[in-house]
PDB file of C-alpha atoms in Angstrom:
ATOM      1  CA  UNK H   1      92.737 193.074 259.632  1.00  0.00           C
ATOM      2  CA  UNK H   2      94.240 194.641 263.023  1.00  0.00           C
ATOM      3  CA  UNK H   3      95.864 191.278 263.609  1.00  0.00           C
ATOM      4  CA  UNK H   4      97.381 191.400 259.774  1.00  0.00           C
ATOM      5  CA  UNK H   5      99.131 195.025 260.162  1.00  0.00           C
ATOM      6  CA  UNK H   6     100.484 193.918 263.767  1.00  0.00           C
ATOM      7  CA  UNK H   7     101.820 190.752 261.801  1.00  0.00           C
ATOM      8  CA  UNK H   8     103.396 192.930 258.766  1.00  0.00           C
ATOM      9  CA  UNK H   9     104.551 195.654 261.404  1.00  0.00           C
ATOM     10  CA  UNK H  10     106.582 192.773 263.364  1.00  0.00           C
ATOM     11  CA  UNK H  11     108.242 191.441 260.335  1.00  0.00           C
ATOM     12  CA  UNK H  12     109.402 194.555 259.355  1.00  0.00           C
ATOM     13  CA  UNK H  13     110.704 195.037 262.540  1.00  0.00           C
ATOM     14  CA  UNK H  14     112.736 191.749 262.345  1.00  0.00           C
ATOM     15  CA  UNK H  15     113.572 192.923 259.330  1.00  0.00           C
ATOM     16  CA  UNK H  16     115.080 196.300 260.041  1.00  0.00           C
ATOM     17  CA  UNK H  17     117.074 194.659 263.640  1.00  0.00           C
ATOM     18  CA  UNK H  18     118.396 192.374 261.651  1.00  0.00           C
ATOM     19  CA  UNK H  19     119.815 194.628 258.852  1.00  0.00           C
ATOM     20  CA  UNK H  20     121.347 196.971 260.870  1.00  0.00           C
ATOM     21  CA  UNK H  21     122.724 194.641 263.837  1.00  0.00           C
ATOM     22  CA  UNK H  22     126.486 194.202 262.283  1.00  0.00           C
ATOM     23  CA  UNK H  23     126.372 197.920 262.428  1.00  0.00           C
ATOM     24  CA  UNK H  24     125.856 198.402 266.039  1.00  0.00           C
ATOM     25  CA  UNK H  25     127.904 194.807 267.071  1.00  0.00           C
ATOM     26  CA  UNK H  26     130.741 196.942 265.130  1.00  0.00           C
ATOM     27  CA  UNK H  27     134.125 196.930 266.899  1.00  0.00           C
ATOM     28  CA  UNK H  28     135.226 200.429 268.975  1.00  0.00           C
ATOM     29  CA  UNK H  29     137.992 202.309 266.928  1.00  0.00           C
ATOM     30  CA  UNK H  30     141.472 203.229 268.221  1.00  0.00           C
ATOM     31  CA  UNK H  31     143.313 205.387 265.506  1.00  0.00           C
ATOM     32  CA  UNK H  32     146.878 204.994 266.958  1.00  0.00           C
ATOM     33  CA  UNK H  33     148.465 207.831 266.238  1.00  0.00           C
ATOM     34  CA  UNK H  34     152.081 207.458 264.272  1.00  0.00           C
ATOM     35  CA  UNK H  35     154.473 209.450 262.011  1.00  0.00           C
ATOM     36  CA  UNK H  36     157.142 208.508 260.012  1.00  0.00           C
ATOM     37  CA  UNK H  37     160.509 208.452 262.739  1.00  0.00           C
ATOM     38  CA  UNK H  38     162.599 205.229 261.894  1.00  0.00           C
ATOM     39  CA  UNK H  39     164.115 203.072 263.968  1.00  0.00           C
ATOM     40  CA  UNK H  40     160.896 203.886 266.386  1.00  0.00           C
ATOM     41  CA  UNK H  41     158.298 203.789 263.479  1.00  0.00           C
ATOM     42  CA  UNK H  42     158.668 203.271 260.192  1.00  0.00           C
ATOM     43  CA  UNK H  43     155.809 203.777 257.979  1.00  0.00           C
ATOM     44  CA  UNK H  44     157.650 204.097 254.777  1.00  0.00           C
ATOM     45  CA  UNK H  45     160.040 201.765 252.696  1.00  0.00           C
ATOM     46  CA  UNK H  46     161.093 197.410 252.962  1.00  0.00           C
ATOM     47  CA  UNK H  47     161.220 197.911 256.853  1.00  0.00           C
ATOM     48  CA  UNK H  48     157.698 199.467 257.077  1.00  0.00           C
ATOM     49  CA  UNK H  49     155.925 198.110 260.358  1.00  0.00           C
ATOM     50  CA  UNK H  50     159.628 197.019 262.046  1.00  0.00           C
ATOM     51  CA  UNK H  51     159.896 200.144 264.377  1.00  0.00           C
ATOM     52  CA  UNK H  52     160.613 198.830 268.112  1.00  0.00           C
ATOM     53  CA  UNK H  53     157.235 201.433 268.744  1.00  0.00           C
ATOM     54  CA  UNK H  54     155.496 199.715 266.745  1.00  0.00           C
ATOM     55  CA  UNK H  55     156.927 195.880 267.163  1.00  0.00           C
ATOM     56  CA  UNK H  56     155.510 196.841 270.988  1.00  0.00           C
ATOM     57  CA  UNK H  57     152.444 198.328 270.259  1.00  0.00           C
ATOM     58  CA  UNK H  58     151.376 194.935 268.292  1.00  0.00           C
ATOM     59  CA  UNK H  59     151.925 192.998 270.991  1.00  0.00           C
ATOM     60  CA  UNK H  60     149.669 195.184 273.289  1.00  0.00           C
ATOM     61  CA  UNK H  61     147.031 195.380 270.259  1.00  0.00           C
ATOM     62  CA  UNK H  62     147.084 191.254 269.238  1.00  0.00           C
ATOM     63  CA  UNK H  63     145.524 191.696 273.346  1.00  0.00           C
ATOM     64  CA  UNK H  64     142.752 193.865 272.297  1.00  0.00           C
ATOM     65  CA  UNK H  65     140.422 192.196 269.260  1.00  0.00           C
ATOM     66  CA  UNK H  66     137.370 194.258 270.609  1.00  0.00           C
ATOM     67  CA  UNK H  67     139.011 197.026 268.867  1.00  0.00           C
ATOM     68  CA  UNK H  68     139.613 197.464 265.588  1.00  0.00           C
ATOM     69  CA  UNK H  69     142.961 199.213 265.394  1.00  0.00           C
ATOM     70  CA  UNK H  70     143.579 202.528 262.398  1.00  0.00           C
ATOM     71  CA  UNK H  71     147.154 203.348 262.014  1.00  0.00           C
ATOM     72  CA  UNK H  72     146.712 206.909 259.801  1.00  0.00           C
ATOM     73  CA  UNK H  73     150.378 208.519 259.033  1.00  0.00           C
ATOM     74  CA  UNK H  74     149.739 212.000 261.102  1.00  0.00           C
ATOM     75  CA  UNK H  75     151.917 214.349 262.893  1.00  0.00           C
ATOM     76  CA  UNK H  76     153.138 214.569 266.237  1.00  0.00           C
ATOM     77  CA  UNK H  77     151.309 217.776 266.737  1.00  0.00           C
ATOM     78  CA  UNK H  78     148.158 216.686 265.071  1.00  0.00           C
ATOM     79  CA  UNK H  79     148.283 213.407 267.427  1.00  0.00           C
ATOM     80  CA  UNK H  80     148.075 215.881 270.530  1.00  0.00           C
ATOM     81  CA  UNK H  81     145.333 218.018 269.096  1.00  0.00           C
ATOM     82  CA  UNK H  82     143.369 215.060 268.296  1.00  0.00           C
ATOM     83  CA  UNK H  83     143.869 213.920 271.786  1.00  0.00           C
ATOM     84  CA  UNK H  84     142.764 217.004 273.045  1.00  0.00           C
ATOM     85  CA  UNK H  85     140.083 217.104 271.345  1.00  0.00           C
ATOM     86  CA  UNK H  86     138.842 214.446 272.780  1.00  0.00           C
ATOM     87  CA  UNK H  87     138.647 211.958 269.718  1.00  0.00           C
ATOM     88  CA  UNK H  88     139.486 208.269 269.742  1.00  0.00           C
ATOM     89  CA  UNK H  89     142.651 208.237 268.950  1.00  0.00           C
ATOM     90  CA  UNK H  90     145.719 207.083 271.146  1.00  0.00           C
ATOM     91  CA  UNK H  91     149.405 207.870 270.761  1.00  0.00           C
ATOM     92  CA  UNK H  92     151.841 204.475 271.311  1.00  0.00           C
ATOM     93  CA  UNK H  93     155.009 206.417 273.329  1.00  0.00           C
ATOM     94  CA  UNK H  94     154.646 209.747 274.804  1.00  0.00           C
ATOM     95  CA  UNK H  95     156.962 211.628 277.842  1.00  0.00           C
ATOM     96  CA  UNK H  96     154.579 212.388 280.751  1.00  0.00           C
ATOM     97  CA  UNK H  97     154.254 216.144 281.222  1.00  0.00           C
ATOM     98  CA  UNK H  98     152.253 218.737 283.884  1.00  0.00           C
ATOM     99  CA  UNK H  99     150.620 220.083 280.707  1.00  0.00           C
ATOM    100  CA  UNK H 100     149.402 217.136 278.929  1.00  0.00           C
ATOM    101  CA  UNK H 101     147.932 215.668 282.519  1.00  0.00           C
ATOM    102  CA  UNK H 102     145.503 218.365 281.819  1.00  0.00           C
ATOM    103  CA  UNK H 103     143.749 216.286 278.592  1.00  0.00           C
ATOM    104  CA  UNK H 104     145.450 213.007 278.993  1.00  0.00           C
ATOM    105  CA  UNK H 105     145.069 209.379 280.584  1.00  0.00           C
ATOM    106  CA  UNK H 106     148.237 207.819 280.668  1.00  0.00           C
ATOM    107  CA  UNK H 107     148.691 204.345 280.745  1.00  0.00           C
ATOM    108  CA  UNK H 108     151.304 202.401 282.958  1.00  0.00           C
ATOM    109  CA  UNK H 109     155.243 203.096 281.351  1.00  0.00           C
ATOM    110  CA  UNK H 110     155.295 201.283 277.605  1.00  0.00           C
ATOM    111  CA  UNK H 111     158.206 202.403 276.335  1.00  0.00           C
ATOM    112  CA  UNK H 112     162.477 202.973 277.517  1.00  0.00           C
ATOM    113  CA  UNK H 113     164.058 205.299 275.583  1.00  0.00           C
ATOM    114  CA  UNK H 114     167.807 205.527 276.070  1.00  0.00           C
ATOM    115  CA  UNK H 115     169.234 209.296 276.430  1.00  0.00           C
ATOM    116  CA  UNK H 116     171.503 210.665 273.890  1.00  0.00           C
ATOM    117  CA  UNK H 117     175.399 208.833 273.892  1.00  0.00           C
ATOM    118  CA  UNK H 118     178.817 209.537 272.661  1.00  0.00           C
ATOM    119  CA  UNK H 119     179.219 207.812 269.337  1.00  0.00           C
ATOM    120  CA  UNK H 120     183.165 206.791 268.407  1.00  0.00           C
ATOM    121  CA  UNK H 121     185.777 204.324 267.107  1.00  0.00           C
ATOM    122  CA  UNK H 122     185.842 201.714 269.864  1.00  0.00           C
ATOM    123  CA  UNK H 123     188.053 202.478 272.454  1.00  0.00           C
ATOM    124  CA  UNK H 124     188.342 206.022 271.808  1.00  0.00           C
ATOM    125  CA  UNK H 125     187.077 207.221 275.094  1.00  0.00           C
ATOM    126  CA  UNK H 126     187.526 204.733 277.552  1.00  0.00           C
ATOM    127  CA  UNK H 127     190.308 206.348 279.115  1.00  0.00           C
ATOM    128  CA  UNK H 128     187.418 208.688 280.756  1.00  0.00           C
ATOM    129  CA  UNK H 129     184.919 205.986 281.571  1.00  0.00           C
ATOM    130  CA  UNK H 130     183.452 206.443 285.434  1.00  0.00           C
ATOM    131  CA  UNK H 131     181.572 203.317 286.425  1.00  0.00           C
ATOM    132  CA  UNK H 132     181.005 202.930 282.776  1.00  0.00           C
ATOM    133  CA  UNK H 133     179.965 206.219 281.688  1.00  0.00           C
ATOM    134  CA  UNK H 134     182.002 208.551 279.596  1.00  0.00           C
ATOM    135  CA  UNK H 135     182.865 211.867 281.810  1.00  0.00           C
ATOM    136  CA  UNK H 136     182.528 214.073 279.073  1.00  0.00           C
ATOM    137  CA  UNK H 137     183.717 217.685 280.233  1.00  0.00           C
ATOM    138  CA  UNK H 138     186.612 216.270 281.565  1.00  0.00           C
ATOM    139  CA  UNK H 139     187.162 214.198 277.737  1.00  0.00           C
ATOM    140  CA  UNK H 140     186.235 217.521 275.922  1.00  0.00           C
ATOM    141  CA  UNK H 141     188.755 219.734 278.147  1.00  0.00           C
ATOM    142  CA  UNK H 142     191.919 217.195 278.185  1.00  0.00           C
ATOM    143  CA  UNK H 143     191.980 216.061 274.406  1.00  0.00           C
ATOM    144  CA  UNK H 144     191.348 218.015 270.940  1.00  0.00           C
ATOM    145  CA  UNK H 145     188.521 216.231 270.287  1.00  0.00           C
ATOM    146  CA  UNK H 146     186.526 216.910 266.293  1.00  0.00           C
ATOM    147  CA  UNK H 147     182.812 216.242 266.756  1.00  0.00           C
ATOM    148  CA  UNK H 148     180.132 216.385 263.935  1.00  0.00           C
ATOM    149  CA  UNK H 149     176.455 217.081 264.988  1.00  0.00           C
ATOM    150  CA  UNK H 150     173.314 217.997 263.294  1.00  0.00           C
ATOM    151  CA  UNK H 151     173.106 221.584 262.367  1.00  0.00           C
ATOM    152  CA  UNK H 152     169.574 222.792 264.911  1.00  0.00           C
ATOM    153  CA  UNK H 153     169.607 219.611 266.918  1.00  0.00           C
ATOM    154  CA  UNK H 154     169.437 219.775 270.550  1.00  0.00           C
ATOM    155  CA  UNK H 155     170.911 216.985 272.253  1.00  0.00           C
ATOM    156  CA  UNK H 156     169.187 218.107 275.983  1.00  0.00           C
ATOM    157  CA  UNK H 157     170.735 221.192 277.624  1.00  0.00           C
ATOM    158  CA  UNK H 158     173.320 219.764 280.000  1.00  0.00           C
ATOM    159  CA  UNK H 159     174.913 218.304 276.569  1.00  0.00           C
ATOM    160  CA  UNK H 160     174.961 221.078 274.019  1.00  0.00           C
ATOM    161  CA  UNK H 161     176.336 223.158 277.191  1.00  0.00           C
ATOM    162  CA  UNK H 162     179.581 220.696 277.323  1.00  0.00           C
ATOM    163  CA  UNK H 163     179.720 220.924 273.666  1.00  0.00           C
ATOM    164  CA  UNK H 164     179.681 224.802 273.305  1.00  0.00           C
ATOM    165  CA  UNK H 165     181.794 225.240 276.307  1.00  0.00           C
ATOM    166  CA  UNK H 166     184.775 222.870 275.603  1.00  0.00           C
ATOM    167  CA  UNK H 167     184.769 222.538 271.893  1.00  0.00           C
ATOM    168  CA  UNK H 168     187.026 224.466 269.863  1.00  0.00           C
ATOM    169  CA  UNK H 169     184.516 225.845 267.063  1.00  0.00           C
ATOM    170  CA  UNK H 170     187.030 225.011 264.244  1.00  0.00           C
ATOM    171  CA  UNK H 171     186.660 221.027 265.803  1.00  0.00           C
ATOM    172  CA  UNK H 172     182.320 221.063 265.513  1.00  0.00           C
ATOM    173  CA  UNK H 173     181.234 220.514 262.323  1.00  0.00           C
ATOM    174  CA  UNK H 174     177.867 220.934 261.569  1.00  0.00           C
ATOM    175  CA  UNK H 175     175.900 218.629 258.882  1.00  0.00           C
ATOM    176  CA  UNK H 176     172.746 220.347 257.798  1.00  0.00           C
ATOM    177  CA  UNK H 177     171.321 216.505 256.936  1.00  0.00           C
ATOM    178  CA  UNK H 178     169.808 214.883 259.534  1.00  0.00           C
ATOM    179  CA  UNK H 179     170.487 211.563 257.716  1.00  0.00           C
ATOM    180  CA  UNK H 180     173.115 210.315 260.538  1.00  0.00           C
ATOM    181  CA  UNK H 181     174.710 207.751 258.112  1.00  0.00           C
ATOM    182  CA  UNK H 182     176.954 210.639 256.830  1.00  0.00           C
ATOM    183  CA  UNK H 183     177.882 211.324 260.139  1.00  0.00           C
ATOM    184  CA  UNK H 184     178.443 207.496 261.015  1.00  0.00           C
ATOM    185  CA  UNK H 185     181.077 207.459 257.888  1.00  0.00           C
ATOM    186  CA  UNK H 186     182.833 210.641 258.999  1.00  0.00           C
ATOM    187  CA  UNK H 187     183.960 208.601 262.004  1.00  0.00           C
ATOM    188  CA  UNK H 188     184.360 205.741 260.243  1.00  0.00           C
ATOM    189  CA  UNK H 189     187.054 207.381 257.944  1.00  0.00           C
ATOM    190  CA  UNK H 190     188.637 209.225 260.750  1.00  0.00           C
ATOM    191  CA  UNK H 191     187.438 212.409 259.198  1.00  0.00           C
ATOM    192  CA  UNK H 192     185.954 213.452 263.171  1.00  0.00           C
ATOM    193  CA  UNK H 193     186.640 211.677 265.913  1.00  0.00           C
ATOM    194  CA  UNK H 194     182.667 211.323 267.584  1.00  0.00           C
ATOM    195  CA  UNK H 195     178.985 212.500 267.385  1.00  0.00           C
ATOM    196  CA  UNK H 196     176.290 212.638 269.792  1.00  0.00           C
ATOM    197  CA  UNK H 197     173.276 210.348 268.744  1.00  0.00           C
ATOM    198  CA  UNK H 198     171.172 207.906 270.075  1.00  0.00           C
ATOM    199  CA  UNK H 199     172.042 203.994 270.636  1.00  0.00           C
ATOM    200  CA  UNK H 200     169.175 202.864 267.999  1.00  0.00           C
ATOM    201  CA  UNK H 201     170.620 205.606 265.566  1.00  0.00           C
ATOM    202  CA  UNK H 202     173.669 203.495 265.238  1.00  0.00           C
ATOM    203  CA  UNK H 203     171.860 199.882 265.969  1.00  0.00           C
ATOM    204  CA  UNK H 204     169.744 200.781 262.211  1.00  0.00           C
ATOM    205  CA  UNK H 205     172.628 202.119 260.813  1.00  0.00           C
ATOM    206  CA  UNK H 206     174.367 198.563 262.028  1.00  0.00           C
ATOM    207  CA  UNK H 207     171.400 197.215 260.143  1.00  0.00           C
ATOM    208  CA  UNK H 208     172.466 198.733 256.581  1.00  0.00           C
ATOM    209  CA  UNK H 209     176.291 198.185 257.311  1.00  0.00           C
ATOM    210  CA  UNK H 210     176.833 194.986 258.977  1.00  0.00           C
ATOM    211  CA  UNK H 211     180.685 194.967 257.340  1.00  0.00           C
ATOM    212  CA  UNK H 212     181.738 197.782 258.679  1.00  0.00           C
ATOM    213  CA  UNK H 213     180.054 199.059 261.706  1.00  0.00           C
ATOM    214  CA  UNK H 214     181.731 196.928 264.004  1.00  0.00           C
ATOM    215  CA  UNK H 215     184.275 199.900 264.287  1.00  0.00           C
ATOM    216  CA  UNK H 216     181.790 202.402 266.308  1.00  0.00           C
ATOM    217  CA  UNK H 217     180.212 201.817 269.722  1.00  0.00           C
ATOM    218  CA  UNK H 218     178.282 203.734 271.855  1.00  0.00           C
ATOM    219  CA  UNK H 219     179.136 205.767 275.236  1.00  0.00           C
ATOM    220  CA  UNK H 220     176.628 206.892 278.328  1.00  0.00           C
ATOM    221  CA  UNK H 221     177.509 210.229 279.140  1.00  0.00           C
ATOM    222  CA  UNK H 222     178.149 211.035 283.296  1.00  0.00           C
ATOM    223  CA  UNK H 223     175.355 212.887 284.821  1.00  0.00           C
ATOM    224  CA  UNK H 224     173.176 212.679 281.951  1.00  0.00           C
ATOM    225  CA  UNK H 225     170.471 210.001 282.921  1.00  0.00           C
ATOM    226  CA  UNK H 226     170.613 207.337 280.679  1.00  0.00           C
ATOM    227  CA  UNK H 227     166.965 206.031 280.020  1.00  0.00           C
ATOM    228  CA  UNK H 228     163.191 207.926 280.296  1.00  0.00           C
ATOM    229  CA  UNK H 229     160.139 205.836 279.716  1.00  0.00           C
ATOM    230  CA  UNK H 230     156.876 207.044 277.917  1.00  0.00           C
ATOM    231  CA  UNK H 231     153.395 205.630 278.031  1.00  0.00           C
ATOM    232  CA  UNK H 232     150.258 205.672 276.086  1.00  0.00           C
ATOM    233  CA  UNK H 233     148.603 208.558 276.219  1.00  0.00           C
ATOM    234  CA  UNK H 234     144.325 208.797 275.316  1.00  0.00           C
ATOM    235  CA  UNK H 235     141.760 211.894 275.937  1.00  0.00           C
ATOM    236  CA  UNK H 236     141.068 212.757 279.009  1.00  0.00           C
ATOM    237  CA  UNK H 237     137.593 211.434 278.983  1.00  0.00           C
ATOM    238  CA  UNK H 238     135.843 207.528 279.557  1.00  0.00           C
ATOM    239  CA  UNK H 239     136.901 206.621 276.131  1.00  0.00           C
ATOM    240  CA  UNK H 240     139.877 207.364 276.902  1.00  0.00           C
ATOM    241  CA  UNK H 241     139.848 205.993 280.341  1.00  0.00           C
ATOM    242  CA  UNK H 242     138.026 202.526 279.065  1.00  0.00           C
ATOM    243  CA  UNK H 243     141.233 201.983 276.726  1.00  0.00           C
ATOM    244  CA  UNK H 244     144.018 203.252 279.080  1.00  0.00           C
ATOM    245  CA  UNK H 245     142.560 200.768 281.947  1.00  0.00           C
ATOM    246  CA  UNK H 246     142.589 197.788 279.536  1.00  0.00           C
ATOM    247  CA  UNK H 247     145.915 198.098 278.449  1.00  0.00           C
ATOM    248  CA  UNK H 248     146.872 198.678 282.212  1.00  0.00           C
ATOM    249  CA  UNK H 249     146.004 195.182 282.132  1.00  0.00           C
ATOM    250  CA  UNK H 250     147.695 193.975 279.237  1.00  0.00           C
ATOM    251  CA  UNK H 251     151.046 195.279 280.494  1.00  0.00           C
ATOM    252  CA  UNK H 252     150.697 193.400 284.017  1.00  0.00           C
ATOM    253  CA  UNK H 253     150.511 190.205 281.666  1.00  0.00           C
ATOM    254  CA  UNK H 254     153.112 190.838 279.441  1.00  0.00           C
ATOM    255  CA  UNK H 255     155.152 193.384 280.143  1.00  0.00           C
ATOM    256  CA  UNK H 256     157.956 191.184 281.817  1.00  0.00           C
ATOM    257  CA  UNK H 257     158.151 188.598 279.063  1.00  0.00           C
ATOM    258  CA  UNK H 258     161.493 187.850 277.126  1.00  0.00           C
ATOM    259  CA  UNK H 259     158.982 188.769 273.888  1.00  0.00           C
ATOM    260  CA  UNK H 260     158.547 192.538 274.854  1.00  0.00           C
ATOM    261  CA  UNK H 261     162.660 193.104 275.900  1.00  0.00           C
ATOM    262  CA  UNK H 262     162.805 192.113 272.572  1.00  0.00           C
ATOM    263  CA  UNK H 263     160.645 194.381 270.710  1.00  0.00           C
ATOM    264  CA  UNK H 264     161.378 197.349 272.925  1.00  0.00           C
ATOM    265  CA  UNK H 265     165.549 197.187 272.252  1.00  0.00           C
ATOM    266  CA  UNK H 266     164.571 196.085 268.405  1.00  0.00           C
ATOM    267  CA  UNK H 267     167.556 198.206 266.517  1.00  0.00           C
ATOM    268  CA  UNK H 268     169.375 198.735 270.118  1.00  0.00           C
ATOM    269  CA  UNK H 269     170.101 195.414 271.006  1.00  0.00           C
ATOM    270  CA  UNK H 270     173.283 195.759 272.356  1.00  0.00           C
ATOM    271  CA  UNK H 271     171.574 197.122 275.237  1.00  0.00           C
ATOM    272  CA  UNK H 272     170.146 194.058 276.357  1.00  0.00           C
ATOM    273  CA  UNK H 273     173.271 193.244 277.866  1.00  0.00           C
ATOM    274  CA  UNK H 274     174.468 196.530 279.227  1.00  0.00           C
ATOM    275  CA  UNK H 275     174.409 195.791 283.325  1.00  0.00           C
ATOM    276  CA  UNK H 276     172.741 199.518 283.722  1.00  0.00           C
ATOM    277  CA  UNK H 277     169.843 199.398 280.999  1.00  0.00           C
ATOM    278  CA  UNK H 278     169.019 196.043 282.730  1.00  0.00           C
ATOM    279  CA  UNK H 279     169.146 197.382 286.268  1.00  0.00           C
ATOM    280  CA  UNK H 280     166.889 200.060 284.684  1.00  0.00           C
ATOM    281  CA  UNK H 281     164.532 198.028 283.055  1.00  0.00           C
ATOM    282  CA  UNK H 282     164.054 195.850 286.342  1.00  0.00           C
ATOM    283  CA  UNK H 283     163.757 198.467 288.967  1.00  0.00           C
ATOM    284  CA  UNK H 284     162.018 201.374 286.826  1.00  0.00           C
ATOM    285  CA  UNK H 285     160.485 200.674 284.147  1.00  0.00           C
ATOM    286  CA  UNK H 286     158.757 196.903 285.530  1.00  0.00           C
ATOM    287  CA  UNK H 287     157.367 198.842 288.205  1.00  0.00           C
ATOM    288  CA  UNK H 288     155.927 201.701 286.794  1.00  0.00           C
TER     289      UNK H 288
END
């Protein structure tokens, strides 16, 4: 009789491991945190998934199939709570502060981001190009010069300062829509001669208007650095640490190939041959 019950007992405990196995040989989550910010990521419409973010991030994630991998549309402040909170979720492209080191592992640098440039006809400033760079003060003092800009925008201190300063106020217009392809047309039609935006700005709107773009290019501005990089960024805790040190490892591999250039300048491409975002990308941004 003992020697029955041990018998039943052990095939219901066969039974039982092997029921709920798949659940614990389950796959570790990483909810990447993302929100809606085209050309970076683009969660909604056709070009959903083609954000250069997000072309990047997939080709750190096809490295990692012990996750699985969540994309949930969030917030950029509900990303940081949930990272200080401690959960398990990771954001793709975040600037390196004092405050965040506090709750955050960062990985190695994943991402360049290119500074805020003069937008114009082609040719329109060249006349104040320094070693490539447009010297803006000195463009903004010597010529009566229309800019439009978005109405609340900040385009980094040093910028808005040169704006404020040397622009008559009758010559800034201000466009309450942030939808830069009104802006784009403006100087397109000669209706304001530039605009302050970013180089991917223009490379989507390039995208949409293939005919007609080939009017506009893009200026650095002197004394404005021209690229920052960002990084992932998990809690502050082994999760965290466990993912961070993997995808240290991922970037050693990959970080240098021709396939992540081209995901990281997807929408910017023209910077692929611009002599200083090259320099940039070899000296700073391979290195850390």
């Amino acid at each position: 009789m003992l020697q029955k019950n041990i018998s039943l007992k052990g095939r219901i405990l066969f039974l039982l491991l092997l029921f709920i196995s798949p659940y614990c040989l389950s796959k570790d989550t990483i909810s990447w945190q993302v929100y809606h910010r085209p050309p970076g990521i683009i969660m909604i419409g056709d070009e959903h998934g083609q954000g250069f973010v997000q072309k990047m991030l997939k080709l750190i994630i096809d490295k990692m199939p012990e996750y699985e991998h969540k994309m949930p549309l969030t917030t950029l402040a509900r990303a940081i709570s949930d990272i200080k909170a401690g959960k398990q979720v990771c954001h793709p492209a975040l600037f390196i502060t004092q405050e965040r080191l506090n709750y955050m592992y960062y990985s190695n640098s994943t991402m360049v981001n290119p500074t805020n440039r003069v937008v114009a006809r082609k040719g329109m400033f060249d006349e104040f190009l320094v070693n490539n760079s447009v010297d803006l003060a000195l463009a903004l003092k010597g010529r009566n010069l229309t800019f439009a800009v978005i109405k609340g925008r900040s385009y980094t201190e040093s910028i808005d300062k040169m704006l404020t300063s040397y622009v008559d106020k009758s010559n800034l217009f201000e466009i309450s829509n942030t939808d830069l392809r009104a802006v784009f047309r403006l100087i397109q039609l000669k209706r304001v001669d530039a605009t302050i935006a970013y180089p991917f700005e223009l490379g989507h709107f390039s995208r949409e208007n293939d005919d007609s773009v080939v009017q506009l290019q893009t200026y650095s501005i002197k004394n404005v650095p021209q690229y920052t990089v960002g990084s992932i960024a998990c809690p502050k805790n082994e999760w965290g640490k466990q993912v961070v040190t993997k995808v240290n490892a991922i970037l050693a591999e990959i970080k240098s190939t021709p396939q992540y250039l081209e995901a990281l300048t997807t929408w910017w491409e023209s910077e692929r041959t611009n002599p200083q975002f090259l320099q940039f990308y070899q000296n700073e941004f391979l290195t850390h």
